[in-house]
Coordinates of C-alpha atoms in Angstrom, one line a residue:
Chain A
M1 CA 75.7 69.9 115.4
K2 CA 79.0 70.8 113.9
E3 CA 80.7 73.8 115.4
I4 CA 82.4 74.6 112.1
I5 CA 80.7 74.5 108.7
A6 CA 83.3 73.0 106.5
L7 CA 82.5 73.4 102.8
R8 CA 84.1 72.1 99.7
E9 CA 82.4 74.8 97.7
V10 CA 79.9 77.6 97.9
R11 CA 78.4 78.2 94.4
S12 CA 75.3 79.5 92.6
F13 CA 73.7 78.9 89.3
F14 CA 70.4 79.6 87.4
V15 CA 68.1 76.9 85.9
G16 CA 65.0 77.1 83.7
G17 CA 63.5 80.1 82.1
D18 CA 63.0 81.3 78.6
L19 CA 64.4 83.9 76.2
V20 CA 61.8 86.4 75.2
R21 CA 62.4 89.0 72.5
L22 CA 60.6 92.4 72.4
S23 CA 60.4 94.8 69.4
G24 CA 58.6 97.9 68.4
L25 CA 58.9 99.6 71.8
P26 CA 59.9 103.3 72.1
I27 CA 63.4 104.1 73.4
R28 CA 63.6 105.7 76.9
E29 CA 66.2 108.0 78.3
I30 CA 67.2 107.3 81.9
P31 CA 69.6 108.9 84.4
T32 CA 72.3 106.4 85.5
I33 CA 75.2 108.6 86.6
P34 CA 74.6 111.9 88.4
G35 CA 76.1 114.7 86.3
A36 CA 76.4 112.6 83.1
P37 CA 74.0 112.8 80.1
L38 CA 70.9 110.6 80.3
R39 CA 71.5 107.1 79.0
C40 CA 69.6 106.0 75.9
A41 CA 67.9 102.8 76.9
D42 CA 66.5 100.6 74.2
P43 CA 63.9 98.1 75.6
N44 CA 63.8 96.2 72.3
G45 CA 65.7 93.0 72.4
T46 CA 66.3 89.8 74.4
Y47 CA 65.3 89.1 78.0
A48 CA 65.6 86.0 80.2
V49 CA 62.5 85.3 82.2
G50 CA 61.2 82.6 84.5
Q51 CA 64.6 81.3 85.7
L52 CA 65.3 80.0 89.2
Y53 CA 68.3 81.1 91.2
V54 CA 70.1 78.4 93.2
Q55 CA 72.8 78.7 95.9
Q56 CA 74.5 75.4 96.5
Y57 CA 76.5 74.7 99.7
L58 CA 78.6 71.6 99.2
Q59 CA 80.0 69.9 102.4
A60 CA 83.7 69.1 102.6
N61 CA 82.7 66.0 104.6
P62 CA 78.9 65.4 104.2
T63 CA 77.4 63.4 107.0
A64 CA 74.1 63.1 105.3
S65 CA 73.6 60.8 102.3
Y66 CA 71.3 63.1 100.4
P67 CA 70.9 66.8 99.8
V68 CA 68.2 69.1 101.2
H69 CA 66.4 71.8 99.2
L70 CA 65.0 74.9 101.0
W71 CA 62.0 76.4 99.0
H72 CA 60.5 79.7 100.2
G73 CA 56.9 80.8 100.0
G74 CA 55.1 83.6 98.2
G75 CA 56.3 87.2 98.4
L76 CA 59.6 86.0 100.0
T77 CA 63.0 84.8 98.9
G78 CA 65.6 82.3 100.1
A79 CA 66.6 84.8 102.7
C80 CA 63.8 83.5 104.9
W81 CA 65.8 80.4 105.6
E82 CA 69.0 82.2 106.6
T83 CA 69.2 84.3 109.8
T84 CA 65.9 85.1 111.6
P85 CA 64.8 88.8 111.6
D86 CA 66.0 89.1 115.2
G87 CA 69.4 87.7 114.3
R88 CA 69.3 84.0 115.4
P89 CA 70.3 81.2 113.1
G90 CA 67.7 80.0 110.7
W91 CA 67.1 76.5 109.2
L92 CA 69.9 76.9 106.6
D93 CA 72.3 76.9 109.6
V94 CA 70.8 73.8 111.0
F95 CA 71.0 71.8 107.8
L96 CA 74.6 73.0 107.1
R97 CA 75.7 72.0 110.7
R98 CA 74.0 68.6 110.3
G99 CA 76.2 68.0 107.3
F100 CA 73.7 68.2 104.5
D101 CA 74.6 69.5 101.0
T102 CA 72.0 72.3 100.8
Y103 CA 70.3 74.1 97.9
L104 CA 68.8 77.5 98.7
T105 CA 66.6 79.0 96.0
D106 CA 64.9 82.2 94.9
A107 CA 61.9 81.1 92.8
P108 CA 61.2 82.8 89.4
E109 CA 60.3 86.5 89.7
R110 CA 61.7 86.9 93.2
G111 CA 65.1 88.0 94.6
R112 CA 68.1 87.1 92.6
A113 CA 66.0 85.1 90.1
S114 CA 64.9 88.5 88.7
W115 CA 61.5 89.3 87.3
A116 CA 60.1 89.8 83.8
P117 CA 59.3 93.4 82.6
Y118 CA 55.6 94.2 82.8
P119 CA 53.3 95.0 81.1
T120 CA 55.5 94.2 78.1
I121 CA 56.2 90.5 79.0
N122 CA 54.2 89.9 82.1
A123 CA 50.8 91.4 81.5
E124 CA 49.9 91.5 85.1
A125 CA 51.0 94.0 87.7
P126 CA 53.0 92.7 90.7
W127 CA 51.6 92.6 94.2
H128 CA 53.7 93.9 97.2
R129 CA 52.4 92.6 100.6
T130 CA 52.1 95.2 103.3
L131 CA 53.0 94.6 107.0
E132 CA 49.3 95.1 107.8
M133 CA 48.3 92.1 105.6
A134 CA 51.3 90.0 106.7
W135 CA 50.3 90.5 110.3
W136 CA 47.1 88.5 110.1
M137 CA 48.0 86.3 107.1
F138 CA 51.2 85.1 108.9
R139 CA 49.2 85.0 112.1
F140 CA 51.2 87.3 114.3
G141 CA 47.8 88.6 115.6
P142 CA 44.3 89.5 114.4
E143 CA 43.5 91.6 111.4
G144 CA 44.1 95.2 112.3
G145 CA 46.7 94.1 114.9
Y146 CA 49.6 96.1 113.3
D147 CA 49.9 99.8 114.0
P148 CA 52.6 102.3 113.3
D149 CA 52.9 102.7 117.1
P150 CA 54.4 99.5 118.5
A151 CA 52.6 100.1 121.8
K152 CA 49.3 99.4 120.0
W153 CA 50.4 96.1 118.4
R154 CA 48.0 93.2 119.1
T155 CA 49.4 89.7 118.9
Y156 CA 48.1 86.2 119.6
P157 CA 48.7 84.7 123.0
D158 CA 52.1 83.0 123.4
L159 CA 53.2 84.3 120.0
K160 CA 56.5 82.8 119.2
F161 CA 57.4 85.0 116.1
P162 CA 60.0 87.5 117.2
V163 CA 57.5 90.3 116.7
E164 CA 59.8 93.1 117.9
A165 CA 61.6 92.5 114.6
A166 CA 58.4 92.6 112.5
E167 CA 59.5 95.8 110.7
T168 CA 62.9 94.2 110.0
F169 CA 61.2 91.1 108.7
L170 CA 59.2 93.4 106.3
K171 CA 62.6 94.3 104.6
Q172 CA 62.7 90.8 103.1
F173 CA 59.3 91.0 101.4
V174 CA 59.5 91.0 97.6
A175 CA 56.8 91.6 94.9
R176 CA 54.9 88.5 93.7
W177 CA 52.8 87.9 90.7
G178 CA 49.6 85.9 90.5
S179 CA 49.6 82.1 90.2
R180 CA 48.6 82.3 86.5
T181 CA 52.0 83.9 85.7
S182 CA 54.4 82.5 88.1
D183 CA 53.4 78.9 88.9
A184 CA 54.2 77.4 85.5
W185 CA 57.7 79.0 85.5
A186 CA 58.4 78.0 89.0
I187 CA 57.3 74.4 88.6
S188 CA 59.2 74.0 85.4
A189 CA 62.4 75.4 86.8
Y190 CA 62.2 73.4 90.0
A191 CA 61.7 70.2 87.9
E192 CA 64.8 71.1 86.0
L193 CA 66.7 71.6 89.3
L194 CA 65.6 68.3 90.7
D195 CA 66.5 66.5 87.5
Q196 CA 70.1 67.7 87.7
S197 CA 70.6 67.1 91.4
D198 CA 70.8 63.9 93.5
P199 CA 67.4 62.8 94.8
G200 CA 66.9 64.7 98.1
V201 CA 64.4 66.1 100.6
V202 CA 62.5 69.3 99.8
V203 CA 61.7 71.5 102.7
A204 CA 59.1 73.9 101.4
H205 CA 57.2 76.8 103.0
S206 CA 53.7 77.9 102.2
Q207 CA 53.4 78.4 98.4
G208 CA 56.6 76.4 98.0
G209 CA 54.7 73.5 99.4
L210 CA 52.2 73.7 96.5
Y211 CA 55.1 73.5 94.1
A212 CA 56.7 70.6 96.0
L213 CA 53.5 68.6 96.0
D214 CA 53.0 69.2 92.3
L215 CA 56.5 67.9 91.6
A216 CA 56.2 65.0 94.0
A217 CA 53.0 63.9 92.1
R218 CA 54.7 64.3 88.7
H219 CA 58.3 63.3 89.3
P220 CA 58.2 61.1 92.5
D221 CA 61.5 59.5 91.5
R222 CA 63.3 62.8 91.9
L223 CA 62.3 63.2 95.6
L224 CA 63.1 61.2 98.7
G225 CA 60.7 63.1 100.9
L226 CA 58.8 66.3 101.5
V227 CA 58.8 68.5 104.6
L228 CA 55.9 70.9 104.2
V229 CA 56.0 73.9 106.5
E230 CA 52.6 75.6 106.7
P231 CA 52.0 74.5 103.1
V232 CA 49.3 75.6 100.7
A233 CA 47.3 72.5 99.8
P234 CA 46.5 71.7 96.2
R235 CA 42.9 72.7 95.2
D236 CA 43.1 71.1 91.8
E237 CA 40.5 68.3 91.5
Q238 CA 42.8 66.6 89.0
F239 CA 45.7 66.4 91.5
N240 CA 47.3 62.9 91.4
Y241 CA 47.1 61.8 95.0
A242 CA 48.1 58.2 94.2
A243 CA 51.4 59.4 92.9
L244 CA 52.4 60.6 96.4
N245 CA 52.5 57.0 97.6
S246 CA 56.2 56.6 97.3
T247 CA 57.2 59.9 98.9
P248 CA 57.2 60.3 102.7
I249 CA 55.6 63.6 103.6
L250 CA 55.7 65.6 106.9
I251 CA 53.5 68.5 107.4
V252 CA 54.4 71.0 110.1
T253 CA 51.9 73.7 111.2
G254 CA 51.6 76.4 113.9
D255 CA 48.9 77.9 116.0
N256 CA 45.6 79.6 114.9
L257 CA 45.8 77.8 111.5
T258 CA 43.2 79.3 109.1
S259 CA 44.0 76.8 106.4
R260 CA 43.2 73.8 108.6
P261 CA 40.1 72.7 106.6
A262 CA 42.0 72.7 103.3
L263 CA 44.9 70.8 104.9
E264 CA 42.6 68.3 106.5
A265 CA 40.9 67.6 103.1
F266 CA 44.4 67.2 101.6
C267 CA 45.5 64.6 104.2
L268 CA 42.2 62.7 103.9
R269 CA 42.6 62.3 100.2
A270 CA 46.3 61.6 100.3
R271 CA 45.9 58.9 103.0
A272 CA 42.9 57.4 101.1
A273 CA 45.2 57.0 98.1
G274 CA 47.8 55.2 100.3
S275 CA 50.2 58.0 101.3
A276 CA 51.6 57.9 104.8
V277 CA 51.3 61.7 105.5
K278 CA 52.4 62.6 108.9
W279 CA 51.1 65.9 110.4
L280 CA 53.1 67.6 113.1
D281 CA 50.4 69.8 114.5
L282 CA 52.3 71.8 117.0
P283 CA 49.4 73.1 119.2
Q284 CA 48.1 69.5 119.5
L285 CA 51.5 68.6 120.9
G286 CA 51.1 71.4 123.4
V287 CA 53.4 73.8 121.5
T288 CA 51.3 77.0 121.2
G289 CA 51.9 80.4 119.5
N290 CA 53.8 79.4 116.4
S291 CA 53.2 81.6 113.4
H292 CA 53.1 81.0 109.6
M293 CA 56.9 81.8 109.7
L294 CA 57.7 79.0 112.2
M295 CA 61.2 78.6 110.9
M296 CA 61.9 82.1 112.3
D297 CA 60.0 81.6 115.6
T298 CA 61.8 81.6 118.9
N299 CA 61.5 77.8 119.0
N300 CA 62.7 77.4 115.4
L301 CA 65.6 75.1 116.4
A302 CA 63.4 72.8 118.5
I303 CA 61.1 72.4 115.6
A304 CA 64.0 71.8 113.2
I305 CA 65.2 69.0 115.5
Q306 CA 61.7 67.4 115.3
V307 CA 61.9 67.6 111.5
L308 CA 65.4 66.0 111.5
K309 CA 64.2 63.2 113.7
W310 CA 61.3 62.5 111.2
M311 CA 63.9 62.6 108.4
E312 CA 66.1 60.1 110.2
E313 CA 63.2 57.7 110.7
N314 CA 61.5 58.1 107.4
I315 CA 63.9 59.0 104.6
S316 CA 66.9 56.7 104.5
V317 CA 69.9 56.1 106.8
I318 CA 71.8 59.3 107.4
A319 CA 75.3 58.1 107.4
S320 CA 78.8 59.1 106.4
R321 CA 79.3 58.5 102.7
Chain B
M1 CA 94.3 78.9 98.7
K2 CA 92.5 76.7 101.2
E3 CA 91.0 73.5 99.9
I4 CA 88.2 73.7 102.5
I5 CA 86.2 76.8 103.3
A6 CA 85.8 76.5 107.1
L7 CA 83.1 78.8 108.4
R8 CA 82.1 79.8 111.9
E9 CA 78.8 81.0 110.5
V10 CA 76.9 81.9 107.3
R11 CA 74.3 84.5 108.0
S12 CA 72.4 87.4 106.3
F13 CA 70.7 90.6 107.4
F14 CA 69.2 93.8 106.1
V15 CA 70.4 97.3 106.8
G16 CA 69.1 100.8 106.0
G17 CA 65.8 101.6 104.3
D18 CA 62.7 103.4 105.4
L19 CA 59.1 102.5 106.3
V20 CA 56.6 104.1 103.9
R21 CA 52.9 104.1 104.4
L22 CA 50.4 104.3 101.6
S23 CA 46.7 105.1 101.8
G24 CA 43.7 105.8 99.6
L25 CA 44.5 103.1 97.0
P26 CA 41.9 100.8 95.5
I27 CA 41.8 97.2 96.7
R28 CA 42.9 94.5 94.1
E29 CA 41.9 90.9 93.7
I30 CA 44.7 88.6 92.7
P31 CA 44.9 84.8 92.0
T32 CA 47.4 83.2 94.4
I33 CA 46.2 79.5 94.5
P34 CA 44.9 77.8 91.4
G35 CA 41.3 76.7 92.1
A36 CA 40.9 78.9 95.1
P37 CA 39.0 82.2 95.2
L38 CA 40.9 85.3 94.2
R39 CA 42.7 86.9 97.2
C40 CA 41.7 90.4 98.2
A41 CA 44.9 92.4 98.2
D42 CA 44.9 95.7 100.0
P43 CA 47.8 97.9 98.9
N44 CA 47.2 100.4 101.7
G45 CA 49.6 100.1 104.5
T46 CA 53.3 99.8 105.4
Y47 CA 56.2 99.0 103.1
A48 CA 60.0 98.8 103.7
V49 CA 62.0 100.4 100.9
G50 CA 65.6 101.2 100.2
Q51 CA 67.2 98.5 102.4
L52 CA 70.4 96.6 101.6
Y53 CA 70.6 92.8 101.8
V54 CA 73.9 91.4 103.2
Q55 CA 75.2 87.9 103.3
Q56 CA 78.0 87.5 105.7
Y57 CA 80.5 84.6 105.6
L58 CA 82.5 84.4 108.9
Q59 CA 85.7 82.3 108.8
A60 CA 86.3 79.7 111.5
N61 CA 90.0 80.6 111.3
P62 CA 90.4 83.9 109.4
T63 CA 93.8 84.4 107.9
A64 CA 93.1 88.0 106.9
S65 CA 93.0 90.7 109.5
Y66 CA 90.1 92.6 107.9
P67 CA 86.9 91.8 106.0
V68 CA 86.2 92.2 102.3
H69 CA 83.0 93.6 100.9
L70 CA 81.9 92.7 97.4
W71 CA 79.6 95.3 95.8
H72 CA 77.9 94.6 92.4
G73 CA 77.2 97.1 89.6
G74 CA 74.0 98.4 88.1
G75 CA 71.3 95.9 86.9
L76 CA 73.0 93.0 88.7
T77 CA 73.1 91.5 92.1
G78 CA 75.6 89.8 94.5
A79 CA 75.3 86.7 92.3
C80 CA 77.8 88.2 89.9
W81 CA 80.6 87.5 92.4
E82 CA 79.6 83.9 93.0
T83 CA 80.0 81.3 90.2
T84 CA 80.8 82.5 86.7
P85 CA 78.0 82.0 84.0
D86 CA 80.0 79.1 82.6
G87 CA 80.3 77.5 86.1
R88 CA 83.8 78.4 87.2
P89 CA 84.5 79.8 90.7
G90 CA 84.0 83.6 91.0
W91 CA 85.8 86.1 93.3
L92 CA 83.7 85.2 96.3
D93 CA 85.4 81.8 96.2
V94 CA 88.8 83.4 96.0
F95 CA 88.3 85.7 99.0
L96 CA 86.7 82.8 101.1
R97 CA 89.6 80.5 100.3
R98 CA 92.1 83.2 101.2
G99 CA 90.6 83.4 104.6
F100 CA 88.7 86.7 104.5
D101 CA 85.5 87.3 106.4
T102 CA 83.3 88.3 103.4
Y103 CA 80.2 90.5 103.0
L104 CA 78.2 89.9 99.8
T105 CA 75.4 92.4 99.2
D106 CA 72.4 93.1 97.0
A107 CA 72.0 96.9 96.7
P108 CA 68.6 98.5 97.4
E109 CA 66.0 97.7 94.7
R110 CA 67.9 94.7 93.5
G111 CA 67.7 91.0 94.2
R112 CA 66.9 90.0 97.8
A113 CA 67.0 93.6 98.9
S114 CA 63.5 93.9 97.2
W115 CA 62.2 97.0 95.3
A116 CA 59.7 99.7 96.1
P117 CA 56.3 99.6 94.4
Y118 CA 55.9 101.9 91.5
P119 CA 54.4 104.3 90.6
T120 CA 53.0 104.5 94.2
I121 CA 56.3 104.9 96.0
N122 CA 58.9 105.0 93.3
A123 CA 57.5 107.4 90.6
E124 CA 59.9 106.2 88.0
A125 CA 59.5 103.0 85.9
P126 CA 62.4 100.4 86.2
W127 CA 64.7 99.6 83.3
H128 CA 65.6 96.1 82.4
R129 CA 68.7 95.7 80.3
T130 CA 68.6 93.6 77.2
L131 CA 71.3 91.3 76.1
E132 CA 71.7 93.4 73.0
M133 CA 72.6 96.4 75.1
A134 CA 74.8 94.5 77.5
W135 CA 76.7 93.1 74.5
W136 CA 78.3 96.5 73.7
M137 CA 78.0 98.1 77.1
F138 CA 79.9 95.2 78.8
R139 CA 82.2 95.1 75.7
F140 CA 81.7 91.5 74.6
G141 CA 81.7 93.0 71.0
P142 CA 80.5 95.9 68.9
E143 CA 77.0 97.4 69.0
G144 CA 74.7 95.0 67.1
G145 CA 77.1 92.1 67.8
Y146 CA 74.5 89.9 69.5
D147 CA 72.0 88.0 67.4
P148 CA 69.5 85.3 68.3
D149 CA 71.6 83.0 66.1
P150 CA 74.9 82.3 67.9
A151 CA 76.6 81.7 64.6
K152 CA 76.2 85.4 63.9
W153 CA 77.6 86.7 67.2
R154 CA 80.4 89.2 66.7
T155 CA 82.9 89.5 69.6
Y156 CA 86.1 91.6 70.1
P157 CA 89.4 89.9 69.4
D158 CA 90.8 87.7 72.2
L159 CA 87.5 88.2 74.2
K160 CA 87.9 86.6 77.6
F161 CA 84.3 86.8 78.7
P162 CA 82.9 83.2 78.4
V163 CA 80.6 84.3 75.7
E164 CA 79.1 80.9 75.0
A165 CA 77.4 81.5 78.4
A166 CA 76.1 84.9 77.5
E167 CA 72.4 83.9 77.5
T168 CA 73.0 82.2 80.9
F169 CA 74.6 85.4 82.2
L170 CA 71.4 87.2 81.0
K171 CA 69.5 85.3 83.7
Q172 CA 71.1 87.3 86.5
F173 CA 70.1 90.7 85.1
V174 CA 67.7 92.5 87.3
A175 CA 65.7 95.7 86.9
R176 CA 67.3 99.0 87.9
W177 CA 66.0 102.4 88.6
G178 CA 67.6 105.7 87.6
S179 CA 70.3 107.3 89.8
R180 CA 67.8 109.9 91.2
T181 CA 65.9 107.2 93.0
S182 CA 68.4 104.5 93.9
D183 CA 71.7 106.3 94.7
A184 CA 70.7 108.0 97.9
W185 CA 69.2 104.8 99.3
A186 CA 72.2 102.7 98.3
I187 CA 74.8 105.1 99.7
S188 CA 72.9 105.6 102.9
A189 CA 72.5 101.8 103.4
Y190 CA 76.1 101.1 102.5
A191 CA 77.2 103.8 105.0
E192 CA 75.2 102.0 107.7
L193 CA 76.8 98.7 106.8
L194 CA 80.3 100.1 107.0
D195 CA 79.5 101.7 110.3
Q196 CA 78.5 98.4 111.8
S197 CA 81.4 96.3 110.5
D198 CA 85.1 96.3 111.1
P199 CA 87.0 98.6 108.7
G200 CA 87.7 96.6 105.5
V201 CA 88.4 96.7 101.8
V202 CA 85.5 97.3 99.4
V203 CA 85.8 95.5 96.1
A204 CA 83.2 97.3 93.9
H205 CA 82.2 96.8 90.3
S206 CA 80.9 99.5 87.9
Q207 CA 78.1 101.5 89.6
G208 CA 79.2 100.0 92.9
G209 CA 82.5 101.9 92.4
L210 CA 80.7 105.2 92.3
Y211 CA 79.1 104.3 95.6
A212 CA 82.4 103.2 97.1
L213 CA 84.2 106.4 96.1
D214 CA 81.3 108.5 97.5
L215 CA 81.7 106.6 100.8
A216 CA 85.5 106.8 100.8
A217 CA 85.2 110.6 100.4
R218 CA 82.7 110.9 103.2
H219 CA 83.6 108.2 105.7
P220 CA 87.3 107.5 105.0
D221 CA 87.8 106.1 108.5
R222 CA 85.4 103.2 107.7
L223 CA 87.5 101.9 104.8
L224 CA 91.0 100.4 104.6
G225 CA 91.1 100.5 100.8
L226 CA 89.1 100.3 97.6
V227 CA 89.4 97.9 94.7
L228 CA 87.4 99.4 91.8
V229 CA 86.7 97.0 89.1
E230 CA 85.7 98.8 85.9
P231 CA 84.3 101.6 88.0
V232 CA 82.0 104.5 87.1
A233 CA 84.0 107.7 87.9
P234 CA 82.3 110.5 89.8
R235 CA 81.1 113.4 87.6
D236 CA 80.1 115.6 90.5
E237 CA 82.2 118.8 90.5
Q238 CA 81.8 119.0 94.2
F239 CA 83.4 115.5 94.8
N240 CA 85.9 115.8 97.6
Y241 CA 89.1 114.3 96.1
A242 CA 91.2 115.4 99.0
A243 CA 89.3 113.1 101.3
L244 CA 90.6 110.1 99.3
N245 CA 94.2 110.7 100.6
S246 CA 94.0 108.2 103.3
T247 CA 92.4 105.4 101.3
P248 CA 94.6 103.2 99.0
I249 CA 92.8 102.7 95.7
L250 CA 93.3 100.2 93.0
I251 CA 91.5 100.5 89.7
V252 CA 91.3 97.4 87.4
T253 CA 90.1 97.8 83.8
G254 CA 89.8 95.6 80.8
D255 CA 90.1 96.1 77.1
N256 CA 88.3 98.4 74.7
L257 CA 87.5 100.7 77.6
T258 CA 85.0 103.4 76.5
S259 CA 85.1 105.2 79.9
R260 CA 88.8 105.8 79.7
P261 CA 88.6 109.6 79.4
A262 CA 86.4 109.8 82.5
L263 CA 88.7 107.5 84.5
E264 CA 91.8 109.4 83.4
A265 CA 90.2 112.7 84.5
F266 CA 89.4 111.1 87.8
C267 CA 92.9 109.8 88.4
L268 CA 94.4 113.2 87.5
R269 CA 92.3 114.9 90.0
A270 CA 92.7 112.3 92.7
R271 CA 96.5 112.3 92.3
A272 CA 96.6 116.1 92.2
A273 CA 94.8 116.0 95.6
G274 CA 97.5 113.6 97.0
S275 CA 95.9 110.2 96.5
A276 CA 98.1 107.3 95.4
V277 CA 95.6 105.8 93.0
K278 CA 97.1 102.7 91.2
W279 CA 95.6 101.8 87.9
L280 CA 95.9 98.2 86.8
D281 CA 95.2 98.7 83.1
L282 CA 95.2 95.1 81.8
P283 CA 95.8 95.8 78.1
Q284 CA 98.8 98.0 78.9
L285 CA 100.2 95.0 80.8
G286 CA 99.7 92.9 77.6
V287 CA 96.5 91.2 78.9
T288 CA 94.0 91.7 76.1
G289 CA 90.3 90.9 75.7
N290 CA 89.0 91.5 79.2
S291 CA 85.4 92.7 79.3
H292 CA 83.5 94.9 81.7
M293 CA 82.6 91.7 83.7
L294 CA 86.3 90.8 84.2
M295 CA 85.6 89.0 87.5
M296 CA 83.8 86.4 85.3
D297 CA 86.3 86.4 82.4
T298 CA 88.4 83.2 81.7
N299 CA 91.4 84.8 83.4
N300 CA 89.4 86.0 86.5
L301 CA 91.5 84.1 89.0
A302 CA 94.7 85.5 87.6
I303 CA 93.3 89.0 87.9
A304 CA 92.1 88.2 91.5
I305 CA 95.7 87.2 92.4
Q306 CA 97.0 90.6 91.2
V307 CA 94.4 92.3 93.3
L308 CA 95.4 90.2 96.4
K309 CA 99.0 91.1 95.8
W310 CA 98.1 94.8 95.7
M311 CA 96.1 94.3 98.9
E312 CA 99.0 92.6 100.6
E313 CA 101.4 95.4 99.7
N314 CA 99.0 98.4 100.3
I315 CA 96.4 97.7 102.9
S316 CA 98.0 96.2 106.1
V317 CA 99.7 93.0 107.0
I318 CA 97.5 90.0 106.2
A319 CA 98.3 87.8 109.1
S320 CA 96.6 85.4 111.5
R321 CA 94.7 87.2 114.2

């Protein structure tokens, strides 16, 4: 691991999205400067919707021969790959210190990618996840395990999520829209990003895994491999498993996995179609207590090292270029 | 300017905000995975609102003796300081290559800082700016100057905003809420950020300038200086001008400035109270055509160099530490 992250450039850009024009809406007046008159705000006009926000870290002396993309899951942003909620380095730090050119994204409708006005453009209302729901969905503990009084928190045995920082973690939750709205925008924008970058490895979490698999099935030439962290498995009967043949896939999952049946079904089908999916099932390796947010767990760096080892063995030679 | 940006660490964190708990709301069902049953989404529970998102770039070998904070304006995020809409380096790049530890923020309710559910927590509806409104508010050209057909675009003479990328710039617009909602959260969170960092210089754009002046008046010991790019001037009669005495202030403005009377009134009052406000009025120096987004304009690096010169002369010695 490099002690210094030496970068040629830190940059950002937007890809994908559409221009949408609204008309016939009433004008609003909004307060923007205390003490000044209300501002006349005309909502009629042109909006950009569905775009992807991309931060790009370009190494001064890359020691990896391909880039890595970090894709977050539902209700979160690229911030989930940066520092952990309790202040330790996240996986962005790992990939930067290992010399990878790294792309960190906010998917459409989240974070710096912005979100489309509703109900005027996006008919559906957004959904904000509560900490109560995250507690069991992200498997910190059982349903009802969060309480405003930390003394009453109930967590799973050996929990490796830094649960003392759970309320800090909540600060990075963002609104999400349902799959009918967001998925097409996200997949289209991610396809555009992959088209304009060198083929690389996508490291995708949760909902991001669903997008990554969709793209691997449709644009396998744009991807050298997939690392799917606690992914959502495709449920679509039309999913083209055979197209995954050429893409090495690593799945990494934590403890108390509720989506195990869906992931097992996915692996069966993918392997039957000829794909060499490798599943790093942490509890089966004796590593207990990892949550859905395993890139933030206390052993996040040890897991990252396992991922890097798989990449070294399965992607292509990581060498100076 | 350094050819390589050598960093000790790239990290991010959240500061400020409150926990808010909702109850008594009906449960919704939302589609999250195509082909899977709808997800039961319970909106009752705990939310984090009003927090600030902070990216921190720590130099391996800082050549500046204090950090720089980059604060965006209304309806935008920290992305506005990164790459320009036409792909050139922004001011983040300048400060990183000059060796400053740099903080890049998304203010509460914008970008990765997330936004509070409305109308359940935030009673007011958000406002999304159209490109039609931005066109004259950001002074690319006169009101009505934007048209879906680029051949019909009307811009100001010598316009230095890279207007061919105006629709790309639109992709970074995010929703904003009125001042009654957002300002208290933003000022409180920024105060917390300044409290926990070394005293530095805040470079603030537009609405960010209003926040920066408020903090300079209330916590002058936390700031070494202010660079106000096209700032909003305080309108509050109670504003404590005398407290600005100890803080060097540079104002930078572009061409066709509609807020000139408010800024002139601010300077008069601040100077009468003993503050040495310096106003870099670009058209008066013969530099015409700069827009409200002058950190993205084609001469953005030349302006940044003027700002750095003022910092060298007015803040404290920039030397190796």
